[in-house]
mmCIF file of C-alpha atoms in Angstrom:
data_model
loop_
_atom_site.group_PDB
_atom_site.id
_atom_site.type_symbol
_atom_site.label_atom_id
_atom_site.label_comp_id
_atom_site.label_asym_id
_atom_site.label_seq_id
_atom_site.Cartn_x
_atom_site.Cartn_y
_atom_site.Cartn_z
ATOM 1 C CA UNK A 252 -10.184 -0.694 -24.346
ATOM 2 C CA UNK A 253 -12.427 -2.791 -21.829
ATOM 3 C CA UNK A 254 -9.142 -5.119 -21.768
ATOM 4 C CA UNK A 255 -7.047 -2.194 -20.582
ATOM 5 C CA UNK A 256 -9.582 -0.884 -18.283
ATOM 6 C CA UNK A 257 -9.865 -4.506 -16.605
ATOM 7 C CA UNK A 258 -6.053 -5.037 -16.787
ATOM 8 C CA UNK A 259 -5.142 -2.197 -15.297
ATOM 9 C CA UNK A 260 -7.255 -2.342 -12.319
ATOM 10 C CA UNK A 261 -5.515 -5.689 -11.593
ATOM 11 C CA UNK A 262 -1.901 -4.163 -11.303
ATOM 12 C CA UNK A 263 -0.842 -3.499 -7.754
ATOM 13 C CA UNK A 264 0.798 0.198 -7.390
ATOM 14 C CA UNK A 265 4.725 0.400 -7.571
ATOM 15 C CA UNK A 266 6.950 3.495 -6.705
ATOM 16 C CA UNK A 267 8.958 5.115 -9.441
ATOM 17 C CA UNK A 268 12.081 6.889 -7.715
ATOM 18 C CA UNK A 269 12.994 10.216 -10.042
ATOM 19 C CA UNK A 270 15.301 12.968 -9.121
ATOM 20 C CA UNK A 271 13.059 15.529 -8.061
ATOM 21 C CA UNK A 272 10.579 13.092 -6.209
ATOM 22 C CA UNK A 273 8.418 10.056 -6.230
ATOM 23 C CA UNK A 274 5.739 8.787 -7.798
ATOM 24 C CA UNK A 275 3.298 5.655 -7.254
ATOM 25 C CA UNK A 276 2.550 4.328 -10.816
ATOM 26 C CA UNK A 277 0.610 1.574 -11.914
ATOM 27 C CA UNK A 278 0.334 0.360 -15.874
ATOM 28 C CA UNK A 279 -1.255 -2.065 -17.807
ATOM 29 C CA UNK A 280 0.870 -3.134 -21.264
ATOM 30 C CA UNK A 281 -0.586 -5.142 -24.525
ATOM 31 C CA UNK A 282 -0.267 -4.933 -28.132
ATOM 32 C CA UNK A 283 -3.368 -2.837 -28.563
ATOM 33 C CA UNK A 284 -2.245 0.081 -26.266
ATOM 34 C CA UNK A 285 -1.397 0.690 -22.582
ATOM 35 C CA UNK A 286 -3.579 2.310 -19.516
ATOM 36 C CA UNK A 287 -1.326 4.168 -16.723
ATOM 37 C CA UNK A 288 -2.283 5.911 -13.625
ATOM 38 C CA UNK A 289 0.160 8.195 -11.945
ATOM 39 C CA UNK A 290 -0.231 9.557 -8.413
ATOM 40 C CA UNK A 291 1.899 11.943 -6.372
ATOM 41 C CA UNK A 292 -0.550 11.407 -3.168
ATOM 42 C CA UNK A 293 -2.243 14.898 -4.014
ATOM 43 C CA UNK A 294 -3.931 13.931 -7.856
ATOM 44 C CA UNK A 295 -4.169 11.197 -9.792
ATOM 45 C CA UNK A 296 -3.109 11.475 -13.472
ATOM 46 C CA UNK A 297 -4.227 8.825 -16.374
ATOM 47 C CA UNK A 298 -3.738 7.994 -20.105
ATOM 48 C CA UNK A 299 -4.986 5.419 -21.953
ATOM 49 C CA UNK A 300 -4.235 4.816 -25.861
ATOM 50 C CA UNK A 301 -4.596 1.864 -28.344
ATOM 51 C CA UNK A 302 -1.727 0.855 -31.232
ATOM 52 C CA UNK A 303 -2.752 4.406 -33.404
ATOM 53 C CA UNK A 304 -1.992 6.957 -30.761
ATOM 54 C CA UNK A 305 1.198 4.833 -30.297
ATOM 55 C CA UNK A 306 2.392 4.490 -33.871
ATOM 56 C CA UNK A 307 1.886 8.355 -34.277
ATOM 57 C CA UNK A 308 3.403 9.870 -31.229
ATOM 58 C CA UNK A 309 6.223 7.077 -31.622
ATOM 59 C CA UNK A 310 6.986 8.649 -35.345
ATOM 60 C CA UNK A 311 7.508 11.996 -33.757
ATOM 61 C CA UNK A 312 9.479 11.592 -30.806
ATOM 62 C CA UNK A 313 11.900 8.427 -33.078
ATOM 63 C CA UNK A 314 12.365 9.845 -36.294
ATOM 64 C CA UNK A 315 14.910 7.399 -36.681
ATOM 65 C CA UNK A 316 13.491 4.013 -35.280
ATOM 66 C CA UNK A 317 10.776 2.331 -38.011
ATOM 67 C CA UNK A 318 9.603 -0.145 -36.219
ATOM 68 C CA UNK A 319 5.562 -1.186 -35.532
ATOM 69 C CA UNK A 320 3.361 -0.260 -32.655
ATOM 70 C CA UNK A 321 3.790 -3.637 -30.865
ATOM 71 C CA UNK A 322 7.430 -3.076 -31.115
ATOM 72 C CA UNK A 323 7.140 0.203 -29.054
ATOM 73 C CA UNK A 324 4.404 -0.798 -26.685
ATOM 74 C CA UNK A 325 6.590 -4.381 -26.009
ATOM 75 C CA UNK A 326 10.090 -1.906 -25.689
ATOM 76 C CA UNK A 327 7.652 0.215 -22.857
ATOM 77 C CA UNK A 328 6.368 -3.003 -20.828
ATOM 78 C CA UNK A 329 10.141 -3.898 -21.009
ATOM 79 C CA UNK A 330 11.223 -0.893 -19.070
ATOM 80 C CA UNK A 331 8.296 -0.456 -16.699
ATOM 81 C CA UNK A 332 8.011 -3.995 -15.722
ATOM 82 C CA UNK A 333 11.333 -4.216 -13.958
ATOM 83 C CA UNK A 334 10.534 -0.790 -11.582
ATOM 84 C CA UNK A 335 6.878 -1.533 -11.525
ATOM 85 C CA UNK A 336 7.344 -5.550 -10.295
ATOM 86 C CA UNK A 337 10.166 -4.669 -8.299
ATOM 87 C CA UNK A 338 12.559 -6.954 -9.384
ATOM 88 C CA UNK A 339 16.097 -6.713 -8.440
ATOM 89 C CA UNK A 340 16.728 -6.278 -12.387
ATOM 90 C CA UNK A 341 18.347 -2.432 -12.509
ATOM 91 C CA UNK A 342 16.097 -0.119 -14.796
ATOM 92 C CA UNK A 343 17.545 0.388 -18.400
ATOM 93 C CA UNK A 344 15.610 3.542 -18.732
ATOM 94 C CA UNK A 345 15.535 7.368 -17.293
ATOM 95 C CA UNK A 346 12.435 9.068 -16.158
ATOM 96 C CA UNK A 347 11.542 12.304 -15.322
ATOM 97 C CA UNK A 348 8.518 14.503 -15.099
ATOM 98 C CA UNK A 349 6.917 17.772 -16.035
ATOM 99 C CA UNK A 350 3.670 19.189 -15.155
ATOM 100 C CA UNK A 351 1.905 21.595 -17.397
ATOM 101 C CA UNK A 352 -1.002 23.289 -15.577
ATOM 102 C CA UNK A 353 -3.384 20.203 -14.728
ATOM 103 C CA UNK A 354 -1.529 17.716 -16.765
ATOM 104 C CA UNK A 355 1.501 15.516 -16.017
ATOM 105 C CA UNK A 356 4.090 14.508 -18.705
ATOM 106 C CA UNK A 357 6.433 11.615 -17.728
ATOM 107 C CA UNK A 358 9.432 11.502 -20.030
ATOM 108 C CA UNK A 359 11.303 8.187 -20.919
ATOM 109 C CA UNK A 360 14.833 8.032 -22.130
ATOM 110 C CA UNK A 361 16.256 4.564 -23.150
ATOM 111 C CA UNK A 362 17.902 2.892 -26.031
ATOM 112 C CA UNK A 363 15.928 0.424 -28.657
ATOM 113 C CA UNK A 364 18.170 -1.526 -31.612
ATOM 114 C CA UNK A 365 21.537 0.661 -30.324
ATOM 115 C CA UNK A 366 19.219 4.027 -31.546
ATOM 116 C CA UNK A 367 18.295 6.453 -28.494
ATOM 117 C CA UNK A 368 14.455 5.612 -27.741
ATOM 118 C CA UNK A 369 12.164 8.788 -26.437
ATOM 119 C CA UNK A 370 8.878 8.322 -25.092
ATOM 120 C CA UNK A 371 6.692 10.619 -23.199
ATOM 121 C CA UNK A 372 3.278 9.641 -21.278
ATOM 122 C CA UNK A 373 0.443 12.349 -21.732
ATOM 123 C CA UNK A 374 -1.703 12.178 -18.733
ATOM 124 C CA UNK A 375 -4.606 14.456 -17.827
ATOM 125 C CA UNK A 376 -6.193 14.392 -14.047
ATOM 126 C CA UNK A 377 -8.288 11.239 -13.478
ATOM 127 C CA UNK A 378 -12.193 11.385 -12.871
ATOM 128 C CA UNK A 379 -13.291 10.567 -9.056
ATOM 129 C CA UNK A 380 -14.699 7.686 -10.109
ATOM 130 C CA UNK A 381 -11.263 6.102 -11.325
ATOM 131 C CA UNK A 382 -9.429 7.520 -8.293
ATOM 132 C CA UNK A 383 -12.284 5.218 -6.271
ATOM 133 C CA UNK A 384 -11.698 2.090 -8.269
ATOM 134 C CA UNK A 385 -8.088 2.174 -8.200
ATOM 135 C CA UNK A 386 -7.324 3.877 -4.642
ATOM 136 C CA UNK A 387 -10.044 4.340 -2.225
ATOM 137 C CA UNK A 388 -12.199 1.251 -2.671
ATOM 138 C CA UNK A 389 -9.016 -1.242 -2.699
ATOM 139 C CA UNK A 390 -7.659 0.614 0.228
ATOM 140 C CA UNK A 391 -10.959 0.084 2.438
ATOM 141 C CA UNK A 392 -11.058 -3.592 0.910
ATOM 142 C CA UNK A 393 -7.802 -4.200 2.143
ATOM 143 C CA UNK A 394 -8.056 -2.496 5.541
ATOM 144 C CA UNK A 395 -10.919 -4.511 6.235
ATOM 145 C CA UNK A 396 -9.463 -7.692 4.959
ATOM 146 C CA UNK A 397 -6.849 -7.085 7.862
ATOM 147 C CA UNK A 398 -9.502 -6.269 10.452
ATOM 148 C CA UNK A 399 -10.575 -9.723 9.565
ATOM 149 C CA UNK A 400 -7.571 -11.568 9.811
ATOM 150 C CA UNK A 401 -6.723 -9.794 13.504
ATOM 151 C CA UNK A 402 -9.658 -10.862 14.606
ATOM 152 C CA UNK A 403 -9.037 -14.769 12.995
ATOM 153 C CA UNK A 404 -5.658 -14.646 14.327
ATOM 154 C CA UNK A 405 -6.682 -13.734 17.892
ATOM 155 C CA UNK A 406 -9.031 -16.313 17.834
ATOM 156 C CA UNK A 407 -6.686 -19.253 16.998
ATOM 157 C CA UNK A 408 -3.921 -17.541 19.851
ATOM 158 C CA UNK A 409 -7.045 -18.085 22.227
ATOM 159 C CA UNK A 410 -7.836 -21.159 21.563
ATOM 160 C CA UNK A 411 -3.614 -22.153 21.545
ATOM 161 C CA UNK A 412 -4.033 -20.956 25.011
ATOM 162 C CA UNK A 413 -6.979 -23.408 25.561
ATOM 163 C CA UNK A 414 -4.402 -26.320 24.492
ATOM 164 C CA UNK A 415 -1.565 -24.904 26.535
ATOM 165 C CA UNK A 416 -3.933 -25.003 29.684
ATOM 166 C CA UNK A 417 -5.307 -28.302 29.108
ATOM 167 C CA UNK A 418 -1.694 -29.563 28.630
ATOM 168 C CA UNK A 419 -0.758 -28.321 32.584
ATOM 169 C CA UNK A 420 -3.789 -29.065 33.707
ATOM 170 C CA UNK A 421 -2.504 -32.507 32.541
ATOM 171 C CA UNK A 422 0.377 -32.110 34.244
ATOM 172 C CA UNK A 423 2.545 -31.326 31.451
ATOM 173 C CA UNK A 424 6.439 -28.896 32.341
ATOM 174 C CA UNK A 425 7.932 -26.651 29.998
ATOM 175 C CA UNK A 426 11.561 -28.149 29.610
ATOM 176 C CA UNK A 427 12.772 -24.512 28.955
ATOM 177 C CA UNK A 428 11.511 -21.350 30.625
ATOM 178 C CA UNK A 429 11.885 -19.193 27.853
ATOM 179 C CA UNK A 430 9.362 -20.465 25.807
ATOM 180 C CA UNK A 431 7.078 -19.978 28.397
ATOM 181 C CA UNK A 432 4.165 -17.181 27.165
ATOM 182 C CA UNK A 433 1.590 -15.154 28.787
ATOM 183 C CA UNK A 434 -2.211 -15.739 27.858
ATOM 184 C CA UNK A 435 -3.026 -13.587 25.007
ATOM 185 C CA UNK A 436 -5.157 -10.782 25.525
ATOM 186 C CA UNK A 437 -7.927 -9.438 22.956
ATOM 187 C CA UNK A 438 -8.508 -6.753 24.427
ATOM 188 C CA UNK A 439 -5.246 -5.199 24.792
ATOM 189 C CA UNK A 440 -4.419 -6.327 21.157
ATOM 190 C CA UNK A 441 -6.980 -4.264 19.562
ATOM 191 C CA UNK A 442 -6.487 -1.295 21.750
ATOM 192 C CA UNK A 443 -3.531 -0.991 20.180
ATOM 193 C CA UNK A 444 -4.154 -2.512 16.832
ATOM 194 C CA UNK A 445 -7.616 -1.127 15.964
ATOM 195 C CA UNK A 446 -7.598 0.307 12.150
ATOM 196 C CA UNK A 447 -9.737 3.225 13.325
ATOM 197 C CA UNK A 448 -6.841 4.003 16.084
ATOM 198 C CA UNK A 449 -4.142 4.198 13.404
ATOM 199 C CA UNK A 450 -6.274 5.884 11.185
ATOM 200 C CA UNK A 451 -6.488 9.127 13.776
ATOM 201 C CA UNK A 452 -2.604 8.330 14.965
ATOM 202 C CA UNK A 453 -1.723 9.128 11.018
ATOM 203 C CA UNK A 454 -4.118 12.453 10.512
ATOM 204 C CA UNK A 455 -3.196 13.751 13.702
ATOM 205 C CA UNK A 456 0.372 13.756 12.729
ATOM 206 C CA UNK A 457 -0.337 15.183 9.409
ATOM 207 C CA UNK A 458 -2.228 17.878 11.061
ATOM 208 C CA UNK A 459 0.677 18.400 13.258
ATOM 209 C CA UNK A 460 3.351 18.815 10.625
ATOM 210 C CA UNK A 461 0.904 20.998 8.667
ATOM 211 C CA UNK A 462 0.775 23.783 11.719
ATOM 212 C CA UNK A 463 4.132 23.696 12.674
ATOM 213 C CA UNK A 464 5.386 24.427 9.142
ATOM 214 C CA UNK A 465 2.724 27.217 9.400
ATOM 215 C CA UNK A 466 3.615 28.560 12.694
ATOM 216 C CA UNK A 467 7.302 29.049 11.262
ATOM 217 C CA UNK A 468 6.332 30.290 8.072
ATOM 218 C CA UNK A 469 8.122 27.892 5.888
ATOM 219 C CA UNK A 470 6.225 25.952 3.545
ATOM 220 C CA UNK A 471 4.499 22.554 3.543
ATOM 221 C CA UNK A 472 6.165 20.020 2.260
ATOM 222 C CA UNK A 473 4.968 17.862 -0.604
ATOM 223 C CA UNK A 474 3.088 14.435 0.415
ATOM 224 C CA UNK A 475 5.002 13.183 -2.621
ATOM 225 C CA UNK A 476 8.311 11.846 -0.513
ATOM 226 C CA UNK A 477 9.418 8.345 -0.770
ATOM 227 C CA UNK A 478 7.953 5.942 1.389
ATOM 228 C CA UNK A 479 10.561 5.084 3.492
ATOM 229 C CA UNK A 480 10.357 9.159 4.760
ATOM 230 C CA UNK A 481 6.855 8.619 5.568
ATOM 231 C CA UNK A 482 7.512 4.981 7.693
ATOM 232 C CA UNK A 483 10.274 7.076 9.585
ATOM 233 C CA UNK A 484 8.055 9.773 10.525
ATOM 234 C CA UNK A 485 5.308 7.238 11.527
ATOM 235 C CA UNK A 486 7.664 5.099 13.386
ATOM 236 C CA UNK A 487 8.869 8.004 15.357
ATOM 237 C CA UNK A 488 5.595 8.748 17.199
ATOM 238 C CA UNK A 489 5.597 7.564 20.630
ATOM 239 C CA UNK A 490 3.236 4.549 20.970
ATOM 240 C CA UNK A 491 0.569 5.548 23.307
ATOM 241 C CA UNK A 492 -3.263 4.622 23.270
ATOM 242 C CA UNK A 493 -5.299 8.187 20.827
ATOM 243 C CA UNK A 494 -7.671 9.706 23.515
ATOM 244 C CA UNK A 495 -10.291 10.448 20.335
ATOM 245 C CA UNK A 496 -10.096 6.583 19.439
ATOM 246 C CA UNK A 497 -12.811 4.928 21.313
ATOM 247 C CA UNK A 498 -11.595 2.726 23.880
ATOM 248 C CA UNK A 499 -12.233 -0.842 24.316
ATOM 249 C CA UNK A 500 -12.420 -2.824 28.236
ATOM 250 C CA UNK A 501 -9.186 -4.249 29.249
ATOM 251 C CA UNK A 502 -9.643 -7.603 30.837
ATOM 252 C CA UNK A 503 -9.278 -7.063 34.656
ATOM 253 C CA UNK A 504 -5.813 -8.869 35.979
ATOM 254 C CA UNK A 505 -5.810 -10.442 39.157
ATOM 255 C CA UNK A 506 -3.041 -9.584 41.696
ATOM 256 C CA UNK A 507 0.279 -11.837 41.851
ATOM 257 C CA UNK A 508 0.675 -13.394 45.676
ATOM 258 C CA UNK A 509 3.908 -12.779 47.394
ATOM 259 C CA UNK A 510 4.746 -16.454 47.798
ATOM 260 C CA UNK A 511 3.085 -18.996 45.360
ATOM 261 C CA UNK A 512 2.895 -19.008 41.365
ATOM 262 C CA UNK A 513 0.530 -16.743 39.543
ATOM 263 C CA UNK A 514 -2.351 -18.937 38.429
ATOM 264 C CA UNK A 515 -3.195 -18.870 34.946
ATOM 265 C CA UNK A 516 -6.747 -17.157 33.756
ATOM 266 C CA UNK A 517 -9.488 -19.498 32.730
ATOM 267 C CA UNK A 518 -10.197 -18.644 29.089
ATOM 268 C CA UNK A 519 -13.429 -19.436 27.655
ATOM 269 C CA UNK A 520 -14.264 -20.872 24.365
ATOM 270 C CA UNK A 521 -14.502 -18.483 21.271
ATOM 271 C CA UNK A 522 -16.447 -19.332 18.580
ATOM 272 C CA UNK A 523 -15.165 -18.874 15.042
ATOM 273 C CA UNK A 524 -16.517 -16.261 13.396
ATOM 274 C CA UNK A 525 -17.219 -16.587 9.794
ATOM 275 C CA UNK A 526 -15.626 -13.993 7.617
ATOM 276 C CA UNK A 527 -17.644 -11.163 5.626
ATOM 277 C CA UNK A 528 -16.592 -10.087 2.096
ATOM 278 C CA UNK A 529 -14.498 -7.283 1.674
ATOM 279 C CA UNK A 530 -17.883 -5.166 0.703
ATOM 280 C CA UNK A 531 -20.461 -6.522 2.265
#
């Protein structure tokens, strides 16, 4: 079970399209069992079983299939692996879903040696704890793996800037104009970049959808849409600086003369910063 536990927490999470909604899924396939975690952005549902609980639910959904448990469990990896690696490989199964108080059943329907092949996934609401190791502390990891790399990124434009200056100051011409570029700006970048900005840009707008839907009196809708609804609806927010983000000092610009070329700003060195772990 350890190998499950481990295996699982190295998938990356996939959406599973179904008629009624989506789903973000992630499993974790051998010939011992399987581990899956199912999410509709509200819970987290999870089931985990080795090669018994297998052979015996397999016996009563496909009376007529004999077959062993690493058959069944290799058939399952089979279907999920094209949806769940997102291959352009079209899915050779059906799935749907039912949920039965607190519990979440997700129904298979496919076809193993020319025999119809059922399969259902029993999951029961996941412990805090697992919701943490598989959502919340990879999604912080990640977000500050990006802060990192923004700041590494606007390091090496600054110091291309360096290069570009001490190329005119050499006396070097652009032969085309259109590849000339504007110094890069650090400041201005993370004003509009900053993960804590984005991070009130997306609750405010959920808070806003939540009290319009109230102020008409229809109901909410589900947080379990597709992605591509929830890009649109971020994309369509104006882009303009969150008065409750904390604002950062925009470098002050010096006025363009009337008559002579704008002189390029002298840009200091920057110093590399050395990058922190993810949790440190």
């Amino acid at each position: 079970m350890e190998e499950l536990e481990q295996g699982l927490l190295m998938q990356p999470w996939a959406w599973l399209p179904l008629a009624e909604n989506s789903l973000l899924v992630k499993a974790y396939i051998t010939k011992q069992g399987y581990a899956l975690l199912v999410s509709d952005l509200q819970q987290v549902w999870h089931e985990q079983v080795d090669a018994s609980v297998v052979s015996h639910r397999a016996k009563e959904l496909n009376k007529r299939l004999t077959a062993p448990p690493a058959a069944f469990l290799c058939h399952l990896d089979d279907l999920l692996r094209p949806l769940l690696k997102d291959t352009a490989c079209p899915g050779k199964a059906t799935f749907s879903c039912d949920r039965v108080d607190e519990a979440m059943i997700l129904r298979v329907q496919s076809e193993l040696s020319g025999l119809p092949f059922y399969w259902n996934f029993h999951c029961i609401l996941a412990n805090p704890s697992l919701v943490s190791q598989h959502l919340i502390r990879p999604l912080m990891g990640m977000s500050l793996a990006l802060q990192c790399q923004g700041r590494e990124l606007a390091t090496l434009l600054q110091m291309k800037d360096l290069e570009i200056q001490d190329y005119q100051e050499s006396g070097a011409v652009l032969s085309r104009d259109r590849l000339k570029t504007e110094p890069f700006e650090e400041n201005s970048f993370l004003e509009q970049f900053m993960v804590e900005n984005l991070y009130v840009a997306v609750t405010r707008q959920e808070i806003q959808v939540r009290q319009e839907h109230q102020g008409t009196g229809d109901p909410q809708p589900s947080s379990s849409t597709s992605p591509q609804g929830t890009e649109n609806q971020l994309l369509s927010q104006p882009e303009e600086p969150v008065s409750s983000a904390p604002s950062l000092p925009v470098t002050e610009k010096h006025p363009t003369g009337p008559s002579g070329p704008v002189k390029r700003p002298q840009l200091s060195k920057v110093k590399r910063k050395k990058l922190r772990g993810l949790f440190s």
